[in-house]
JSON list of C-alpha atoms in Angstrom, two decimals:
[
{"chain": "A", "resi": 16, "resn": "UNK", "atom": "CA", "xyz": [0.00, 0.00, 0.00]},
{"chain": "A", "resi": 17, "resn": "UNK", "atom": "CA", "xyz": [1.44, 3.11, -1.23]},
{"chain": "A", "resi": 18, "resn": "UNK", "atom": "CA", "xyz": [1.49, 6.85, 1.08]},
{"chain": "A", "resi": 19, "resn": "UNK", "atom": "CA", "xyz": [-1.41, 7.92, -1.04]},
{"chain": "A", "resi": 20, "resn": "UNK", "atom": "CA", "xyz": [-3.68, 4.74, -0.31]},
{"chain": "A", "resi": 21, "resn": "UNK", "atom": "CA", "xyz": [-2.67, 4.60, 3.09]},
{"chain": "A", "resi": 22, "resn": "UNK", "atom": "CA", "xyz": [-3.58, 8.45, 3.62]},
{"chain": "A", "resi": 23, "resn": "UNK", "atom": "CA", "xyz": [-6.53, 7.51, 2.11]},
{"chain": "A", "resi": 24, "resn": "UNK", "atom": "CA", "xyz": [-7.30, 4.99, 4.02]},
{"chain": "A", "resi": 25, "resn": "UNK", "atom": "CA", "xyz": [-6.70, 6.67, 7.28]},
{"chain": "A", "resi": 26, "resn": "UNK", "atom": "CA", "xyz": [-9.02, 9.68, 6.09]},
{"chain": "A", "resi": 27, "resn": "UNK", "atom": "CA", "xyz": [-12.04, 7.49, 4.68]},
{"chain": "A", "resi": 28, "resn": "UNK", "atom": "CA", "xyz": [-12.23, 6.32, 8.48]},
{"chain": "A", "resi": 29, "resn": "UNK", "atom": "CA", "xyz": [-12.86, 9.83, 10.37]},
{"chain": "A", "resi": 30, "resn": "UNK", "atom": "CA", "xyz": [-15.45, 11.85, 9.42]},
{"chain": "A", "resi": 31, "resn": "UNK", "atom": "CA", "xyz": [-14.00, 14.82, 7.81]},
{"chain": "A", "resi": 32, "resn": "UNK", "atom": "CA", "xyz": [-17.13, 17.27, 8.57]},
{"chain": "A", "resi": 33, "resn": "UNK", "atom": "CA", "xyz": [-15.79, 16.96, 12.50]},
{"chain": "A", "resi": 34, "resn": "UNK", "atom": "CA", "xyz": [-12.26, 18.56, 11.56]},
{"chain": "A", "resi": 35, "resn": "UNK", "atom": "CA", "xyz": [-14.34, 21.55, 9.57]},
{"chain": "A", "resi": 36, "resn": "UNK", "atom": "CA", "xyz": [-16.13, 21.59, 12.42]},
{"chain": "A", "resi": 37, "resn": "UNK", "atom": "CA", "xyz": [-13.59, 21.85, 14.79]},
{"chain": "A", "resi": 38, "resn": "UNK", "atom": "CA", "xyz": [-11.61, 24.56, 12.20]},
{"chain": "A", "resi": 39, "resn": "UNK", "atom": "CA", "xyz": [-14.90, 26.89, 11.86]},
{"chain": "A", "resi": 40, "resn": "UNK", "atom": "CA", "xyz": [-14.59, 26.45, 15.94]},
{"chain": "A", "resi": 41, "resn": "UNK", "atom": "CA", "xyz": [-10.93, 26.94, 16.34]},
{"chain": "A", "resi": 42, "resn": "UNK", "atom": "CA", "xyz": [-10.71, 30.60, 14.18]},
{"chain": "A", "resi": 43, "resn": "UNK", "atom": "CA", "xyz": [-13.62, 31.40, 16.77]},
{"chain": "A", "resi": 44, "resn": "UNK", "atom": "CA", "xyz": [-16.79, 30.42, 19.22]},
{"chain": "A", "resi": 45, "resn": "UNK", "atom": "CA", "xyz": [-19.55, 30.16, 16.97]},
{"chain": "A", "resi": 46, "resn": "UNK", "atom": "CA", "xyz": [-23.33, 28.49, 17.38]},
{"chain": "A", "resi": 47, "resn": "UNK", "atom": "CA", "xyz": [-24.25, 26.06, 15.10]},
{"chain": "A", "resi": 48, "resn": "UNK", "atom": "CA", "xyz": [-26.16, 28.20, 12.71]},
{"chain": "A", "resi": 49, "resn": "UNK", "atom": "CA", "xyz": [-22.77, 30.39, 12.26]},
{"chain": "A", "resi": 50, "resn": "UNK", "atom": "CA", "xyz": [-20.74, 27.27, 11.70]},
{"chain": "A", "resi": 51, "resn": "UNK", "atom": "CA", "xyz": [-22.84, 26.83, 8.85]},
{"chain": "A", "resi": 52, "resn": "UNK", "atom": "CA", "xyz": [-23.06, 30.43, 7.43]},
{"chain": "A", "resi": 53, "resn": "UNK", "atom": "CA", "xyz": [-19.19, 30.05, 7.84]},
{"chain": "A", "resi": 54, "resn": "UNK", "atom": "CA", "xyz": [-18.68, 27.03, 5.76]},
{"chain": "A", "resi": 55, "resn": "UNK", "atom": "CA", "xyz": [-20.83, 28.67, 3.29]},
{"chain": "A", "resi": 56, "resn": "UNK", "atom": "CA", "xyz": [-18.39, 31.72, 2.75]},
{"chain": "A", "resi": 57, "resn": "UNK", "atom": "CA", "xyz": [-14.90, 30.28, 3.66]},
{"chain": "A", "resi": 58, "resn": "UNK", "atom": "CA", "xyz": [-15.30, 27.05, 2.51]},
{"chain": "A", "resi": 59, "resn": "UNK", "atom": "CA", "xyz": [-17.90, 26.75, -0.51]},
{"chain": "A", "resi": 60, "resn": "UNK", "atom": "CA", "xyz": [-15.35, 25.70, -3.02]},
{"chain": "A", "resi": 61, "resn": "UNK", "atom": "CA", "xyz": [-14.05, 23.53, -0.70]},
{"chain": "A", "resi": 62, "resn": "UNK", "atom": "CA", "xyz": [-16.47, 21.97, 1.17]},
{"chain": "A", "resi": 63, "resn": "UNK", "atom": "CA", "xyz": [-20.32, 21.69, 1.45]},
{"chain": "A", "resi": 64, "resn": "UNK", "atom": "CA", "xyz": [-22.20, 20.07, 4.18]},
{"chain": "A", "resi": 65, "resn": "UNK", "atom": "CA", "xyz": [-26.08, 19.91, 4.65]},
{"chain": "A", "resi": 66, "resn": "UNK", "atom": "CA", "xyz": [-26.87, 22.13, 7.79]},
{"chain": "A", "resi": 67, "resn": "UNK", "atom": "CA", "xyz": [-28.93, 19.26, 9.25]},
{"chain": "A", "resi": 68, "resn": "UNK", "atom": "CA", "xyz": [-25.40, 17.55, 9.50]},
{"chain": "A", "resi": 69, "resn": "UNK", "atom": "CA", "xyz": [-24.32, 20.01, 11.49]},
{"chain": "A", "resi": 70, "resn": "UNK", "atom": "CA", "xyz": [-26.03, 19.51, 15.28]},
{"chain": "A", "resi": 71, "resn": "UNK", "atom": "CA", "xyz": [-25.46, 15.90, 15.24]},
{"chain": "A", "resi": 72, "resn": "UNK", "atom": "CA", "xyz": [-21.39, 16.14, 14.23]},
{"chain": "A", "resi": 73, "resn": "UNK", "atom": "CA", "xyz": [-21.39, 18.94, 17.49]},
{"chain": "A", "resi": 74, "resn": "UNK", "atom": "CA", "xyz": [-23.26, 16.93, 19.34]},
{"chain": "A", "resi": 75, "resn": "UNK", "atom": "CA", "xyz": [-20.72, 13.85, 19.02]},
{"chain": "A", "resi": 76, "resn": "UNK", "atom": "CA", "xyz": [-17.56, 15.87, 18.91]},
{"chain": "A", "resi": 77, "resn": "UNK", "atom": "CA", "xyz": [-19.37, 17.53, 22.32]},
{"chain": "A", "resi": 78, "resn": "UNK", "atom": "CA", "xyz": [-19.69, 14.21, 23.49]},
{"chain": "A", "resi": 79, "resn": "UNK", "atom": "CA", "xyz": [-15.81, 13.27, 23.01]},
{"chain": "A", "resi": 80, "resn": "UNK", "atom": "CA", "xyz": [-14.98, 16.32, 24.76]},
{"chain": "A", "resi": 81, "resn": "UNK", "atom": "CA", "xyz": [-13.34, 17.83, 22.20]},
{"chain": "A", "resi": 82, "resn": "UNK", "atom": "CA", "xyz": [-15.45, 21.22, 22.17]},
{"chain": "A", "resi": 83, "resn": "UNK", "atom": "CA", "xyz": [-17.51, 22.15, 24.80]},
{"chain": "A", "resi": 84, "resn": "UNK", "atom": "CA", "xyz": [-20.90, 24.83, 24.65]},
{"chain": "A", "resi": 85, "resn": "UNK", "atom": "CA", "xyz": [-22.49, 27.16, 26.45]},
{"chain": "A", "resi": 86, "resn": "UNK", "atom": "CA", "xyz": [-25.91, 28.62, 26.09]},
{"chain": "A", "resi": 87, "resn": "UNK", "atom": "CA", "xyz": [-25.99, 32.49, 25.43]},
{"chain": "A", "resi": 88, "resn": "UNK", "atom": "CA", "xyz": [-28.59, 35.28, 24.54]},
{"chain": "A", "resi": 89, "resn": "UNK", "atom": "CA", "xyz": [-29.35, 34.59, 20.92]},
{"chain": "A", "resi": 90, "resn": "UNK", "atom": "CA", "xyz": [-28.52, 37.98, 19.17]},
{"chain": "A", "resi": 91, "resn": "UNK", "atom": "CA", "xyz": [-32.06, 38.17, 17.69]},
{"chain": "A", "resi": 92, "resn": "UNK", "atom": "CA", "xyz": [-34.22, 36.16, 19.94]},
{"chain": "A", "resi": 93, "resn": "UNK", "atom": "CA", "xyz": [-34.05, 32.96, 22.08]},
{"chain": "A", "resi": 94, "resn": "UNK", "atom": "CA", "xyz": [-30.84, 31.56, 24.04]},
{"chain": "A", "resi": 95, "resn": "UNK", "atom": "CA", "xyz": [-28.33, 29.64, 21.54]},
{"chain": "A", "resi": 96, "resn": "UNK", "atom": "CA", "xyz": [-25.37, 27.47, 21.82]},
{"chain": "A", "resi": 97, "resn": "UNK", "atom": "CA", "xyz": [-22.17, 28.87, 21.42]},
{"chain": "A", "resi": 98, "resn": "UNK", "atom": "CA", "xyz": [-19.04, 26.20, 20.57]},
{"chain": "A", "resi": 99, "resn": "UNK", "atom": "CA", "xyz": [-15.60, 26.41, 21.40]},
{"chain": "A", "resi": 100, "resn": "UNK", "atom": "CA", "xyz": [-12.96, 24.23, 21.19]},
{"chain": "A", "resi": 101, "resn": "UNK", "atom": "CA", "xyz": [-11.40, 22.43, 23.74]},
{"chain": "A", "resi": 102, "resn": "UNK", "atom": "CA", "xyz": [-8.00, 21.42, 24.63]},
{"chain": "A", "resi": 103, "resn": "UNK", "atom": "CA", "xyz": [-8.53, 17.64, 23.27]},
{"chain": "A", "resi": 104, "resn": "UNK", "atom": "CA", "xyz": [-10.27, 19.07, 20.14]},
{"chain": "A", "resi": 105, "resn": "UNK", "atom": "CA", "xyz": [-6.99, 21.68, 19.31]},
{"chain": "A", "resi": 106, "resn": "UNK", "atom": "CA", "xyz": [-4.90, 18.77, 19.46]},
{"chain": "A", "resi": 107, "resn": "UNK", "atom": "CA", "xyz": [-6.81, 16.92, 17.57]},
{"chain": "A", "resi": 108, "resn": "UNK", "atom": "CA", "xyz": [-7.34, 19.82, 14.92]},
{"chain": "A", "resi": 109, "resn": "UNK", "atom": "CA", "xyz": [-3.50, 19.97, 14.73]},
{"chain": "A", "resi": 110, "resn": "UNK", "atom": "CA", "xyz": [-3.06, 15.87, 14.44]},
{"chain": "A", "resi": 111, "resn": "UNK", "atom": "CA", "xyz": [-5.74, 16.21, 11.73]},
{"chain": "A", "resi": 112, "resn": "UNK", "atom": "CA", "xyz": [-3.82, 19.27, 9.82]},
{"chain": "A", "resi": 113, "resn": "UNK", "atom": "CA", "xyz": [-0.20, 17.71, 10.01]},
{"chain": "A", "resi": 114, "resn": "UNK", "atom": "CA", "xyz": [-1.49, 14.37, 8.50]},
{"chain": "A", "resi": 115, "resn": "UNK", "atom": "CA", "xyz": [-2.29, 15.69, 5.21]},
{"chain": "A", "resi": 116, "resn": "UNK", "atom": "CA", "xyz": [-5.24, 15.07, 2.94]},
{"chain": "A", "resi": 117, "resn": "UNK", "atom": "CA", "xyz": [-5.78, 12.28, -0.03]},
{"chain": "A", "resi": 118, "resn": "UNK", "atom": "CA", "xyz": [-6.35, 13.33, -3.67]},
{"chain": "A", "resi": 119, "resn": "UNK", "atom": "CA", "xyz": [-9.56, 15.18, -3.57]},
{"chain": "A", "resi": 120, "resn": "UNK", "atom": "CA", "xyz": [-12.55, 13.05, -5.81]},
{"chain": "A", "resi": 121, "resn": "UNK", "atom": "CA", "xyz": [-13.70, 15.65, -8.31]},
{"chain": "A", "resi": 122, "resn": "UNK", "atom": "CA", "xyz": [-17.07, 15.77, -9.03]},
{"chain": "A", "resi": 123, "resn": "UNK", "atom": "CA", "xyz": [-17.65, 18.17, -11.91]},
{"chain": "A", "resi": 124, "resn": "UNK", "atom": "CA", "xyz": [-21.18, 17.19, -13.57]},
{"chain": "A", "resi": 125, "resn": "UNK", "atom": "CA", "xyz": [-20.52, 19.94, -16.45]},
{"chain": "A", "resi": 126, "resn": "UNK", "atom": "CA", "xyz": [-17.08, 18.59, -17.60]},
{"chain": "A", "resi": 127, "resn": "UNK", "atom": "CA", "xyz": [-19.86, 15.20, -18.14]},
{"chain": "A", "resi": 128, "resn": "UNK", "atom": "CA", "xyz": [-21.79, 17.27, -20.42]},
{"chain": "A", "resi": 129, "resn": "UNK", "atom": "CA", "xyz": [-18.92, 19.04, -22.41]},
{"chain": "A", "resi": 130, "resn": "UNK", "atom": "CA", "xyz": [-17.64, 15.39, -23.25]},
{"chain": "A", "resi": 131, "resn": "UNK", "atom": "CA", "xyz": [-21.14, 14.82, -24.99]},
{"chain": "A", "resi": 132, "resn": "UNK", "atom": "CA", "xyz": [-21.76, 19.14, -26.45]},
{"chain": "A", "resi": 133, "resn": "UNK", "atom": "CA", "xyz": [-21.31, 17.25, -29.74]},
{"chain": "A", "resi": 134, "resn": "UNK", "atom": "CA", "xyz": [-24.43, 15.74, -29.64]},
{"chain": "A", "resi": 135, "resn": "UNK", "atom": "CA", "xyz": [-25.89, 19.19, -29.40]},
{"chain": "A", "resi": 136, "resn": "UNK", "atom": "CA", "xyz": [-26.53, 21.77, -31.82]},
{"chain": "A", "resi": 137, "resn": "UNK", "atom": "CA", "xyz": [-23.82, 24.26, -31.97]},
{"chain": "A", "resi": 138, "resn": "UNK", "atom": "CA", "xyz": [-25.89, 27.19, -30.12]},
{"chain": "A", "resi": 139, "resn": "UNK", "atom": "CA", "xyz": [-27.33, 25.23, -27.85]},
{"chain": "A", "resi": 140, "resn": "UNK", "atom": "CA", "xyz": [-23.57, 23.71, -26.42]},
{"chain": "A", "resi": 141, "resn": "UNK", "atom": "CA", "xyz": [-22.39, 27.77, -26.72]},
{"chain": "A", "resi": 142, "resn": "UNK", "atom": "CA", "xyz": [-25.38, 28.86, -24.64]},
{"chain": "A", "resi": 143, "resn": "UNK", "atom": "CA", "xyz": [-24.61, 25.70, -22.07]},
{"chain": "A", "resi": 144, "resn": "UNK", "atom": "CA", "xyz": [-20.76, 27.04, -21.39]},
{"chain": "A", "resi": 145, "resn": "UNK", "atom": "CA", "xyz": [-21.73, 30.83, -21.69]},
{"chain": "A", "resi": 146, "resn": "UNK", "atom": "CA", "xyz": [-24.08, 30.39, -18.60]},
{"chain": "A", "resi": 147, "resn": "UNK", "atom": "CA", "xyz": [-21.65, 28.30, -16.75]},
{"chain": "A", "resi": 148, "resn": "UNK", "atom": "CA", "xyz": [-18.84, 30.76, -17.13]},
{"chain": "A", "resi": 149, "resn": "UNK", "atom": "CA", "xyz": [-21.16, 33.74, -15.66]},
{"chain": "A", "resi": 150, "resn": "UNK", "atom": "CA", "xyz": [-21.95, 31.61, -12.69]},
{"chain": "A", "resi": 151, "resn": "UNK", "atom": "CA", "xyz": [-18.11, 31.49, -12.53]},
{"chain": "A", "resi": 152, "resn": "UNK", "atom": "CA", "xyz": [-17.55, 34.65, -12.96]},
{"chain": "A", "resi": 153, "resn": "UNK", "atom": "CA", "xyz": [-20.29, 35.95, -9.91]},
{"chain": "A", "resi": 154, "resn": "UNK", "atom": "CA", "xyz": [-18.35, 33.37, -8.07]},
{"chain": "A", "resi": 155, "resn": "UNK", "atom": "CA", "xyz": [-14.95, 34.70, -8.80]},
{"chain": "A", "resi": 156, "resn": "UNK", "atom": "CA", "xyz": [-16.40, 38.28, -8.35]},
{"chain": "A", "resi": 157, "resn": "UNK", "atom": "CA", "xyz": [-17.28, 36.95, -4.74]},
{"chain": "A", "resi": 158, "resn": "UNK", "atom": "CA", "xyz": [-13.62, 35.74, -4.16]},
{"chain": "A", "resi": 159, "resn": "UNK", "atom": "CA", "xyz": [-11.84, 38.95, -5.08]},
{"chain": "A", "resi": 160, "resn": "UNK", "atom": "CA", "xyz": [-14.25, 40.97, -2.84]},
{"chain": "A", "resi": 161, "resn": "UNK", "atom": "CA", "xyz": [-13.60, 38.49, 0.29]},
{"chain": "A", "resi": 162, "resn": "UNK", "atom": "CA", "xyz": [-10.00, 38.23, -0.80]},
{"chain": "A", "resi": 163, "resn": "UNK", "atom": "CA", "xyz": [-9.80, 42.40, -0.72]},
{"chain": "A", "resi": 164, "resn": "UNK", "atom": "CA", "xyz": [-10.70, 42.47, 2.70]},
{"chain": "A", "resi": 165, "resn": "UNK", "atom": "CA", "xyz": [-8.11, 39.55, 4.16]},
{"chain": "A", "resi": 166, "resn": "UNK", "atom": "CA", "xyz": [-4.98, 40.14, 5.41]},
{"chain": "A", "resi": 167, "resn": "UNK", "atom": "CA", "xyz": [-2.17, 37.75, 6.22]},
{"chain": "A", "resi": 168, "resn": "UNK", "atom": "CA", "xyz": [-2.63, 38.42, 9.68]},
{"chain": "A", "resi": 169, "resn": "UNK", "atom": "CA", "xyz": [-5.56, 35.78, 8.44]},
{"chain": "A", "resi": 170, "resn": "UNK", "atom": "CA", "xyz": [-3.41, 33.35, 6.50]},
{"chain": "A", "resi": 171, "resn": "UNK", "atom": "CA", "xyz": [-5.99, 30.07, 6.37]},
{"chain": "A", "resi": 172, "resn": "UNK", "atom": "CA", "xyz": [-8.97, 32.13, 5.27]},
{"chain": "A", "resi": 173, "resn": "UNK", "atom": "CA", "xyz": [-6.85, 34.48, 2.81]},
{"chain": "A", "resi": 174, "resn": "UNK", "atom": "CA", "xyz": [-4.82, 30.82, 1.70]},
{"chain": "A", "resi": 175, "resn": "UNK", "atom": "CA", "xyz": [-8.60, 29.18, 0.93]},
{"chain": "A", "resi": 176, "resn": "UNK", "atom": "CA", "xyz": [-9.96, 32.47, -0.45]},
{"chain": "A", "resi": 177, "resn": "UNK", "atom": "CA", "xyz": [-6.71, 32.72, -2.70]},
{"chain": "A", "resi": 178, "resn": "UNK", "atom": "CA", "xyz": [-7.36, 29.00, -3.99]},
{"chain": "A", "resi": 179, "resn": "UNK", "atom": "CA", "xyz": [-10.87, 29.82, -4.86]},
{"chain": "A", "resi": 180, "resn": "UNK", "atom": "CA", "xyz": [-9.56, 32.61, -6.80]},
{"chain": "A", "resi": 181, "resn": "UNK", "atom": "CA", "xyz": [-7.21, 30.23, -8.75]},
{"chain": "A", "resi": 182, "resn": "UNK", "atom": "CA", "xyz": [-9.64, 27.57, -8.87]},
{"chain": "A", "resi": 183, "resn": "UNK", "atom": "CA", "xyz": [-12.62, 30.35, -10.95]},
{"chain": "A", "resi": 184, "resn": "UNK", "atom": "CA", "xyz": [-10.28, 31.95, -13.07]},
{"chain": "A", "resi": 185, "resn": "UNK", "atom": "CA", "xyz": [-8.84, 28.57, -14.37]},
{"chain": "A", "resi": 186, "resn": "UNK", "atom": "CA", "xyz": [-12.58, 27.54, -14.50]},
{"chain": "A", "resi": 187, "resn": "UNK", "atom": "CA", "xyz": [-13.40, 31.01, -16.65]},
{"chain": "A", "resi": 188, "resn": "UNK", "atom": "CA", "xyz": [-10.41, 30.30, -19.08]},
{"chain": "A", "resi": 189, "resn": "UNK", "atom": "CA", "xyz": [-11.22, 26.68, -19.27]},
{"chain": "A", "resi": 190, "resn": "UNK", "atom": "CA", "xyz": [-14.73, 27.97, -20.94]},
{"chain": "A", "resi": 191, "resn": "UNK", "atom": "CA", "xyz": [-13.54, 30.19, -23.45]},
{"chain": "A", "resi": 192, "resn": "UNK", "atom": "CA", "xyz": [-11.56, 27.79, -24.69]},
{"chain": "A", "resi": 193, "resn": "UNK", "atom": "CA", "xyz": [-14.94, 25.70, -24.75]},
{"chain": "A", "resi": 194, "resn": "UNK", "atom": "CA", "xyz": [-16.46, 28.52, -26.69]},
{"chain": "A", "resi": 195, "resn": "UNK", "atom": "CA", "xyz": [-13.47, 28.83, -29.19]},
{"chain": "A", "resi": 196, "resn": "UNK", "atom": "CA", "xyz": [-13.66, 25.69, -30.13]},
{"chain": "A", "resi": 197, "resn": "UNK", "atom": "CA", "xyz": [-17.35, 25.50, -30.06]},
{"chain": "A", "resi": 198, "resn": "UNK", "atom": "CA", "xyz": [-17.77, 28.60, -32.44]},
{"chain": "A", "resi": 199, "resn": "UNK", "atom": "CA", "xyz": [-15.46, 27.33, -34.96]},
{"chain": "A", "resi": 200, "resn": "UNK", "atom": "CA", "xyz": [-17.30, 23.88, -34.95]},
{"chain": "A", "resi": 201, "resn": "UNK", "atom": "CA", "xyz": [-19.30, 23.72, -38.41]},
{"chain": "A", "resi": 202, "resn": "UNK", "atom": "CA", "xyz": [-23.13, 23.02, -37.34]}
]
């Protein structure tokens, strides 16, 4: 068994949504609403998680002892939970950080469809990639904006924020180069 397969291995077992969990927690006390709200900004190229995940994964990791809560005025109406992180869970945090991460499984259903636009009509396929690139583009839009107001006094959210920016712009030139080739297709 190779590193790769064995970090695999190793990481198929734990449940990664515990070490976001634990992250969102770590950069700062949050309820389990904001830990949510959080993923969705910092981490939505990253990661997505279902918010009914959420409760239960805090409710384990509270269980382990690796965060603890207390119950606070809710900002806008009844008393909430508030999460922080506990000695056990910043050691475990660090374990999880210093072991490294398998190969990510991409998932792109639109690189599916451009491997079949020739079964479309040329202005259809054009259409298809000119709508995913603006969705792109909003996205990358979003990026810069968060990225403008990071500093590296916040290196992990100006690191991910950075990698999103990457990650859109290669998307964006990815689809004109769709489109190119698309145009110059004879329908």
């Amino acid at each position: 068994m190779g590193v790769s397969d064995q970090k695999e291995a190793t990481a198929s077992k734990e449940k990664p949504l515990k070490h976001v969990l634990l992250a969102g927690i770590y950069s700062q006390p949050r309820s389990g609403y904001e830990l949510t709200k959080w993923m969705q900004v910092a981490g939505q190229h990253c990661w997505s998680v279902e918010h009914s995940s959420v409760y239960p994964a805090l409710r384990e990791l509270e269980k382990d002892e690796l965060i603890k809560s207390e119950r606070l005025p809710g900002t806008r109406g009844p008393e909430r939970s508030i999460y922080s992180i506990t000695a056990a869970g910043l050691e475990k945090l660090t374990a999880w950080v210093a072991n490294g991460s398998p190969r990510p499984a991409i998932k792109d259903e639109q690189l599916l469809r451009v491997l079949c636009f020739d079964l479309l009509p040329r202005e259809v396929a054009l259409a298809q990639i000119r709508s995913v690139r603006a969705d792109h583009q909003a996205q990358l839009e979003f990026f810069l904006e968060r990225q403008s107001v990071l500093t590296e006094h916040q290196p992990g959210p100006l690191l991910v924020t950075r990698r999103g920016v990457l990650a859109e712009q290669a998307y964006i030139a990815w689809c004109d180069e769709v489109e190119e080739m698309i145009a110059r297709r004879p329908d």
